[in-house]
Every structure is written in C-alpha cells, then in structure tokens.
C-alpha cells in the first residue's frame, strides 16, 4: 500500500534549497494543488526544473512559485509566458538556465539512468556554447549537458491505484516519467485513487515502485471545470463553440 498524504503532509517533504521537478506544460498536466500548497508553505531557495512557465494570461502553476519569490534558479526552455519569472530573471533575483525542451528530457533521463551526461548537437552555434563543453565526434560538433538530478518530483496523474501505479491521460504525460526516474522523492497529485487492478497493466505509465507518496487532488469533474474556467478567463477559448 502506497502512503496517501494530505497536501500539507506531502509538501512538507520539500525542503528549502531542494531541486524540484514539476510536470506539465502551460498548466496542462501540472500538479496545481501541490504547487499552491508549496506556495503556502513558502519553502525558499528552490531550483525549479520544468519545460516552460505559466499558462499564458495568468500566473498559475509553476509561475506562482516565481511570483512568490521562492525560486533561486530555473531550468527551462523558456519563461516567456510568466511575467513574474521574467521580472525575477531580468532583476537578477533568479538565475535561468535555458535548456531546449528535448534536452531537459534527456538530462532527466540521464540522471535516472545513471549516465554521465547528454551529448547533443542542439545549441551548437548559439550562446549555449558559453555554458557547455563542445566536443567533436565522427566529424560533428556536440554540446555536453550534465544530468538533472532531482531531490523531489511533483507529478500530476489522472488515476493512481493504492500501490502507486499511475495512469496519465494523453499528452498530460509530458515529462512525468523522466521526472520520476530522476528524483529521490516522487509525490503524485491525482484526480482519482482506485483499487489495485482497476488500472489495466497496459495503461500504467509510471509503475508504483517509482512513487513515494500520493495525494488526492481535484476530482475529474472539478479538474475539468477548473481548466475550462481558466481557459475561458484568459480568452484562450474565445470564439470556440
């Protein structure tokens, strides 16, 4: 049986100064309830790893952590959708390590697999050459990126069974598996907690062996309404019938 915690208990596992990876993309597939509790508990000096920042038009999800001045370093592909992240970056309050999306994924995979780094041509000929060693292999130039090891991963799931096996719907999978592999502690916010066997083996995306704690988040109906309200409020569904 996997430990089912309250939001407060789960986020108390995050400590000041931790490296925290968060799933999702522009609020889709983000563990929004866990993030809000992290804002409430106000753990400071975090290094945040995600592919991008907030939903465009409103600071929700990871952007809330920047808005609350909890992030000292952000590893992401871009921060253009979060005014708070941009302000923190340009003021010098927050360091940003710009890393292409696919390279974020590979760096997490390298950490989970125990590899020494990632060799990729992505970033060759750009300012990233100033931050990463360049090597030549088989006549082609590559940059070397270090693995991204995490203290804690916060992941959003559609369903979790009582052993911690996770079903994650469609593209909300995002980087969740790579986060789970790279993290010492994995905390999952799920729409539903079901009995063992209710998730078909072929539908399990992340096995329970990688999960430490499960939190009951919004129900499927509550989550659907919340996301619909968010997209309507920010005019992202304007004109859609």
mmCIF file of C-alpha atoms in Angstrom:
data_model
loop_
_atom_site.group_PDB
_atom_site.id
_atom_site.type_symbol
_atom_site.label_atom_id
_atom_site.label_comp_id
_atom_site.label_asym_id
_atom_site.label_seq_id
_atom_site.Cartn_x
_atom_site.Cartn_y
_atom_site.Cartn_z
ATOM 1 C CA UNK A 1 0.000 0.000 0.000
ATOM 2 C CA UNK A 2 1.360 3.410 -1.015
ATOM 3 C CA UNK A 3 1.173 6.231 1.530
ATOM 4 C CA UNK A 4 -1.707 8.632 0.812
ATOM 5 C CA UNK A 5 -0.935 12.020 2.347
ATOM 6 C CA UNK A 6 -2.683 15.337 2.698
ATOM 7 C CA UNK A 7 -1.398 18.239 0.625
ATOM 8 C CA UNK A 8 0.217 19.704 3.740
ATOM 9 C CA UNK A 9 1.985 16.466 4.670
ATOM 10 C CA UNK A 10 3.200 15.845 1.141
ATOM 11 C CA UNK A 11 4.668 19.307 0.562
ATOM 12 C CA UNK A 12 6.373 19.233 3.968
ATOM 13 C CA UNK A 13 8.696 16.689 2.305
ATOM 14 C CA UNK A 14 10.075 19.553 0.164
ATOM 15 C CA UNK A 15 12.905 21.339 1.942
ATOM 16 C CA UNK A 16 14.418 24.799 1.364
ATOM 17 C CA UNK A 17 17.155 24.613 -1.251
ATOM 18 C CA UNK A 18 15.779 21.463 -2.896
ATOM 19 C CA UNK A 19 15.913 20.783 -6.640
ATOM 20 C CA UNK A 20 12.251 20.288 -7.575
ATOM 21 C CA UNK A 21 10.988 18.992 -10.918
ATOM 22 C CA UNK A 22 7.368 19.667 -11.899
ATOM 23 C CA UNK A 23 5.360 18.024 -14.660
ATOM 24 C CA UNK A 24 3.104 19.771 -17.149
ATOM 25 C CA UNK A 25 3.008 22.359 -19.889
ATOM 26 C CA UNK A 26 1.271 25.742 -19.512
ATOM 27 C CA UNK A 27 -0.885 24.400 -16.614
ATOM 28 C CA UNK A 28 -1.918 21.270 -18.537
ATOM 29 C CA UNK A 29 -0.663 18.235 -16.633
ATOM 30 C CA UNK A 30 0.677 20.371 -13.794
ATOM 31 C CA UNK A 31 0.016 19.355 -10.170
ATOM 32 C CA UNK A 32 -1.679 22.678 -9.434
ATOM 33 C CA UNK A 33 -2.871 21.789 -5.930
ATOM 34 C CA UNK A 34 0.607 20.665 -4.860
ATOM 35 C CA UNK A 35 2.096 23.844 -6.300
ATOM 36 C CA UNK A 36 -0.383 26.036 -4.410
ATOM 37 C CA UNK A 37 0.471 24.224 -1.184
ATOM 38 C CA UNK A 38 4.167 24.762 -1.912
ATOM 39 C CA UNK A 39 3.384 28.473 -2.237
ATOM 40 C CA UNK A 40 1.513 28.415 1.086
ATOM 41 C CA UNK A 41 4.355 26.654 2.885
ATOM 42 C CA UNK A 42 6.835 29.032 1.230
ATOM 43 C CA UNK A 43 9.928 26.825 1.030
ATOM 44 C CA UNK A 44 12.672 29.110 -0.271
ATOM 45 C CA UNK A 45 15.772 28.948 -2.489
ATOM 46 C CA UNK A 46 14.370 26.241 -4.756
ATOM 47 C CA UNK A 47 15.914 25.142 -8.022
ATOM 48 C CA UNK A 48 12.962 24.508 -10.314
ATOM 49 C CA UNK A 49 13.011 22.175 -13.327
ATOM 50 C CA UNK A 50 10.139 22.273 -15.830
ATOM 51 C CA UNK A 51 9.886 22.715 -19.569
ATOM 52 C CA UNK A 52 8.084 26.091 -19.559
ATOM 53 C CA UNK A 53 6.394 28.530 -17.182
ATOM 54 C CA UNK A 54 2.786 29.616 -16.598
ATOM 55 C CA UNK A 55 -0.374 29.292 -18.574
ATOM 56 C CA UNK A 56 -0.418 32.372 -20.860
ATOM 57 C CA UNK A 57 -2.519 35.135 -19.412
ATOM 58 C CA UNK A 58 -2.417 34.162 -15.743
ATOM 59 C CA UNK A 59 0.168 33.139 -13.166
ATOM 60 C CA UNK A 60 -0.895 29.602 -12.348
ATOM 61 C CA UNK A 61 1.189 26.525 -11.717
ATOM 62 C CA UNK A 62 4.967 26.966 -11.730
ATOM 63 C CA UNK A 63 4.651 30.694 -12.338
ATOM 64 C CA UNK A 64 3.155 31.038 -8.862
ATOM 65 C CA UNK A 65 6.461 29.935 -7.348
ATOM 66 C CA UNK A 66 8.271 32.702 -9.229
ATOM 67 C CA UNK A 67 5.585 35.184 -8.241
ATOM 68 C CA UNK A 68 6.140 34.217 -4.595
ATOM 69 C CA UNK A 69 9.941 34.630 -4.911
ATOM 70 C CA UNK A 70 10.684 31.001 -3.968
ATOM 71 C CA UNK A 71 12.899 30.143 -6.959
ATOM 72 C CA UNK A 72 16.615 30.943 -6.974
ATOM 73 C CA UNK A 73 17.310 29.024 -10.204
ATOM 74 C CA UNK A 74 15.017 27.891 -13.006
ATOM 75 C CA UNK A 75 15.940 25.250 -15.595
ATOM 76 C CA UNK A 76 13.518 25.552 -18.520
ATOM 77 C CA UNK A 77 13.244 26.013 -22.275
ATOM 78 C CA UNK A 78 11.583 29.418 -21.941
ATOM 79 C CA UNK A 79 9.948 31.709 -19.391
ATOM 80 C CA UNK A 80 8.051 33.940 -21.799
ATOM 81 C CA UNK A 81 4.542 33.195 -20.516
ATOM 82 C CA UNK A 82 5.250 34.263 -16.921
ATOM 83 C CA UNK A 83 5.645 37.982 -16.155
ATOM 84 C CA UNK A 84 6.807 37.087 -12.629
ATOM 85 C CA UNK A 85 9.558 34.805 -13.932
ATOM 86 C CA UNK A 86 10.705 37.410 -16.444
ATOM 87 C CA UNK A 87 10.820 40.105 -13.763
ATOM 88 C CA UNK A 88 12.809 37.881 -11.411
ATOM 89 C CA UNK A 89 15.236 36.966 -14.199
ATOM 90 C CA UNK A 90 15.868 40.480 -15.500
ATOM 91 C CA UNK A 91 16.238 41.880 -11.975
ATOM 92 C CA UNK A 92 18.894 39.280 -11.167
ATOM 93 C CA UNK A 93 16.800 37.725 -8.401
ATOM 94 C CA UNK A 94 16.528 34.392 -10.228
ATOM 95 C CA UNK A 95 19.058 32.584 -12.397
ATOM 96 C CA UNK A 96 17.669 30.902 -15.506
ATOM 97 C CA UNK A 97 19.459 28.004 -17.163
ATOM 98 C CA UNK A 98 17.875 27.988 -20.613
ATOM 99 C CA UNK A 99 17.787 24.425 -21.912
ATOM 100 C CA UNK A 100 15.911 23.198 -25.010
ATOM 101 C CA UNK A 101 12.839 21.102 -24.177
ATOM 102 C CA UNK A 102 14.165 17.864 -25.608
ATOM 103 C CA UNK A 103 17.447 18.379 -23.810
ATOM 104 C CA UNK A 104 15.633 18.864 -20.479
ATOM 105 C CA UNK A 105 14.041 15.458 -21.052
ATOM 106 C CA UNK A 106 17.347 13.810 -21.948
ATOM 107 C CA UNK A 107 19.134 15.354 -18.961
ATOM 108 C CA UNK A 108 16.463 13.965 -16.642
ATOM 109 C CA UNK A 109 16.736 10.589 -18.363
ATOM 110 C CA UNK A 110 20.498 10.648 -17.919
ATOM 111 C CA UNK A 111 20.102 11.256 -14.189
ATOM 112 C CA UNK A 112 17.599 8.420 -13.856
ATOM 113 C CA UNK A 113 19.723 6.016 -15.877
ATOM 114 C CA UNK A 114 22.960 6.869 -14.100
ATOM 115 C CA UNK A 115 24.585 8.309 -17.214
ATOM 116 C CA UNK A 116 27.365 10.878 -17.066
ATOM 117 C CA UNK A 117 25.772 13.430 -19.385
ATOM 118 C CA UNK A 118 23.978 14.142 -22.648
ATOM 119 C CA UNK A 119 25.736 14.633 -25.962
ATOM 120 C CA UNK A 120 23.576 16.647 -28.384
ATOM 121 C CA UNK A 121 24.031 18.986 -31.340
ATOM 122 C CA UNK A 122 21.204 21.156 -30.007
ATOM 123 C CA UNK A 123 22.640 24.523 -29.025
ATOM 124 C CA UNK A 124 25.763 24.356 -31.197
ATOM 125 C CA UNK A 125 26.366 27.773 -32.738
ATOM 126 C CA UNK A 126 24.345 29.568 -30.030
ATOM 127 C CA UNK A 127 25.155 31.279 -26.730
ATOM 128 C CA UNK A 128 24.791 27.877 -25.052
ATOM 129 C CA UNK A 129 28.327 27.186 -26.225
ATOM 130 C CA UNK A 130 29.435 29.590 -23.482
ATOM 131 C CA UNK A 131 27.945 27.328 -20.804
ATOM 132 C CA UNK A 132 28.596 23.792 -22.079
ATOM 133 C CA UNK A 133 31.662 21.970 -23.312
ATOM 134 C CA UNK A 134 31.774 21.422 -27.068
ATOM 135 C CA UNK A 135 33.262 18.256 -28.497
ATOM 136 C CA UNK A 136 33.591 16.685 -31.928
ATOM 137 C CA UNK A 137 32.515 13.107 -32.590
ATOM 138 C CA UNK A 138 32.551 11.487 -36.039
ATOM 139 C CA UNK A 139 33.091 14.852 -37.653
ATOM 140 C CA UNK A 140 30.110 16.549 -35.968
ATOM 141 C CA UNK A 141 30.043 19.098 -33.141
ATOM 142 C CA UNK A 142 28.086 18.413 -29.945
ATOM 143 C CA UNK A 143 27.495 20.079 -26.592
ATOM 144 C CA UNK A 144 27.726 18.152 -23.326
ATOM 145 C CA UNK A 145 24.937 18.757 -20.799
ATOM 146 C CA UNK A 146 25.104 17.413 -17.246
ATOM 147 C CA UNK A 147 22.341 15.146 -15.874
ATOM 148 C CA UNK A 148 19.482 16.800 -13.976
ATOM 149 C CA UNK A 149 19.196 15.024 -10.613
ATOM 150 C CA UNK A 150 16.169 15.990 -8.538
ATOM 151 C CA UNK A 151 15.513 15.954 -4.832
ATOM 152 C CA UNK A 152 11.738 15.947 -5.356
ATOM 153 C CA UNK A 153 9.403 15.458 -8.327
ATOM 154 C CA UNK A 154 5.828 16.758 -8.243
ATOM 155 C CA UNK A 155 3.731 14.907 -10.813
ATOM 156 C CA UNK A 156 0.113 15.100 -11.950
ATOM 157 C CA UNK A 157 -1.729 11.850 -12.676
ATOM 158 C CA UNK A 158 -5.189 11.022 -13.923
ATOM 159 C CA UNK A 159 -5.520 7.896 -11.755
ATOM 160 C CA UNK A 160 -3.376 6.223 -9.113
ATOM 161 C CA UNK A 161 -4.066 2.842 -7.595
ATOM 162 C CA UNK A 162 -3.289 2.009 -3.985
ATOM 163 C CA UNK A 163 0.125 0.616 -4.955
ATOM 164 C CA UNK A 164 1.021 3.929 -6.594
ATOM 165 C CA UNK A 165 0.756 2.731 -10.202
ATOM 166 C CA UNK A 166 -0.196 5.704 -12.368
ATOM 167 C CA UNK A 167 -2.403 6.197 -15.391
ATOM 168 C CA UNK A 168 -1.740 9.564 -17.058
ATOM 169 C CA UNK A 169 -4.004 10.609 -19.886
ATOM 170 C CA UNK A 170 -2.717 11.598 -23.321
ATOM 171 C CA UNK A 171 -0.290 14.472 -23.634
ATOM 172 C CA UNK A 172 -0.567 15.293 -19.928
ATOM 173 C CA UNK A 173 2.177 12.661 -19.560
ATOM 174 C CA UNK A 174 4.625 15.405 -20.543
ATOM 175 C CA UNK A 175 7.936 14.767 -18.712
ATOM 176 C CA UNK A 176 6.407 12.901 -15.767
ATOM 177 C CA UNK A 177 8.187 9.569 -16.318
ATOM 178 C CA UNK A 178 11.583 11.242 -16.688
ATOM 179 C CA UNK A 179 10.933 13.243 -13.503
ATOM 180 C CA UNK A 180 10.015 10.112 -11.588
ATOM 181 C CA UNK A 181 13.204 8.363 -12.695
ATOM 182 C CA UNK A 182 15.433 11.319 -11.823
ATOM 183 C CA UNK A 183 14.030 12.139 -8.360
ATOM 184 C CA UNK A 184 14.869 10.861 -4.887
ATOM 185 C CA UNK A 185 11.276 11.530 -3.745
ATOM 186 C CA UNK A 186 8.214 11.376 -6.021
ATOM 187 C CA UNK A 187 4.937 12.990 -4.929
ATOM 188 C CA UNK A 188 1.869 12.499 -7.104
ATOM 189 C CA UNK A 189 -1.332 14.550 -7.223
ATOM 190 C CA UNK A 190 -4.104 12.519 -8.794
ATOM 191 C CA UNK A 191 -7.718 13.079 -9.804
ATOM 192 C CA UNK A 192 -8.691 9.606 -8.635
ATOM 193 C CA UNK A 193 -7.375 6.924 -6.276
ATOM 194 C CA UNK A 194 -8.632 3.491 -7.310
ATOM 195 C CA UNK A 195 -8.247 -0.088 -6.170
ATOM 196 C CA UNK A 196 -5.349 -2.223 -7.370
ATOM 197 C CA UNK A 197 -6.351 -3.850 -10.645
ATOM 198 C CA UNK A 198 -8.651 -1.055 -11.785
ATOM 199 C CA UNK A 199 -5.865 0.319 -13.980
ATOM 200 C CA UNK A 200 -5.096 -2.184 -16.718
ATOM 201 C CA UNK A 201 -1.422 -3.218 -16.781
ATOM 202 C CA UNK A 202 -1.029 -1.877 -20.323
ATOM 203 C CA UNK A 203 -2.362 1.516 -19.175
ATOM 204 C CA UNK A 204 0.173 2.002 -16.374
ATOM 205 C CA UNK A 205 2.556 4.758 -17.456
ATOM 206 C CA UNK A 206 4.580 5.054 -14.238
ATOM 207 C CA UNK A 207 4.908 1.964 -12.016
ATOM 208 C CA UNK A 208 4.309 2.307 -8.302
ATOM 209 C CA UNK A 209 7.886 1.348 -7.481
ATOM 210 C CA UNK A 210 8.897 4.866 -8.611
ATOM 211 C CA UNK A 211 6.244 6.638 -6.494
ATOM 212 C CA UNK A 212 6.664 7.560 -2.834
ATOM 213 C CA UNK A 213 3.518 9.495 -1.926
ATOM 214 C CA UNK A 214 0.066 10.033 -3.410
ATOM 215 C CA UNK A 215 -2.254 12.997 -2.789
ATOM 216 C CA UNK A 216 -5.925 13.185 -3.727
ATOM 217 C CA UNK A 217 -6.363 16.318 -5.817
ATOM 218 C CA UNK A 218 -9.403 17.684 -7.576
ATOM 219 C CA UNK A 219 -11.919 15.128 -8.820
ATOM 220 C CA UNK A 220 -12.140 14.641 -12.605
ATOM 221 C CA UNK A 221 -15.236 16.866 -12.689
ATOM 222 C CA UNK A 222 -13.626 19.582 -10.556
ATOM 223 C CA UNK A 223 -10.435 19.499 -12.617
ATOM 224 C CA UNK A 224 -12.343 19.721 -15.905
ATOM 225 C CA UNK A 225 -14.311 22.720 -14.647
ATOM 226 C CA UNK A 226 -11.193 24.440 -13.278
ATOM 227 C CA UNK A 227 -9.317 24.088 -16.572
ATOM 228 C CA UNK A 228 -12.349 25.229 -18.566
ATOM 229 C CA UNK A 229 -12.745 28.282 -16.333
ATOM 230 C CA UNK A 230 -9.023 29.065 -16.693
ATOM 231 C CA UNK A 231 -9.070 28.916 -20.486
ATOM 232 C CA UNK A 232 -12.270 30.934 -20.681
ATOM 233 C CA UNK A 233 -10.993 33.564 -18.243
ATOM 234 C CA UNK A 234 -7.812 34.088 -20.234
ATOM 235 C CA UNK A 235 -9.713 34.137 -23.558
ATOM 236 C CA UNK A 236 -7.943 31.045 -24.856
ATOM 237 C CA UNK A 237 -11.282 29.551 -25.880
ATOM 238 C CA UNK A 238 -12.717 32.757 -27.340
ATOM 239 C CA UNK A 239 -14.854 32.008 -30.379
ATOM 240 C CA UNK A 240 -14.790 28.239 -29.796
ATOM 241 C CA UNK A 241 -18.262 26.729 -29.940
#
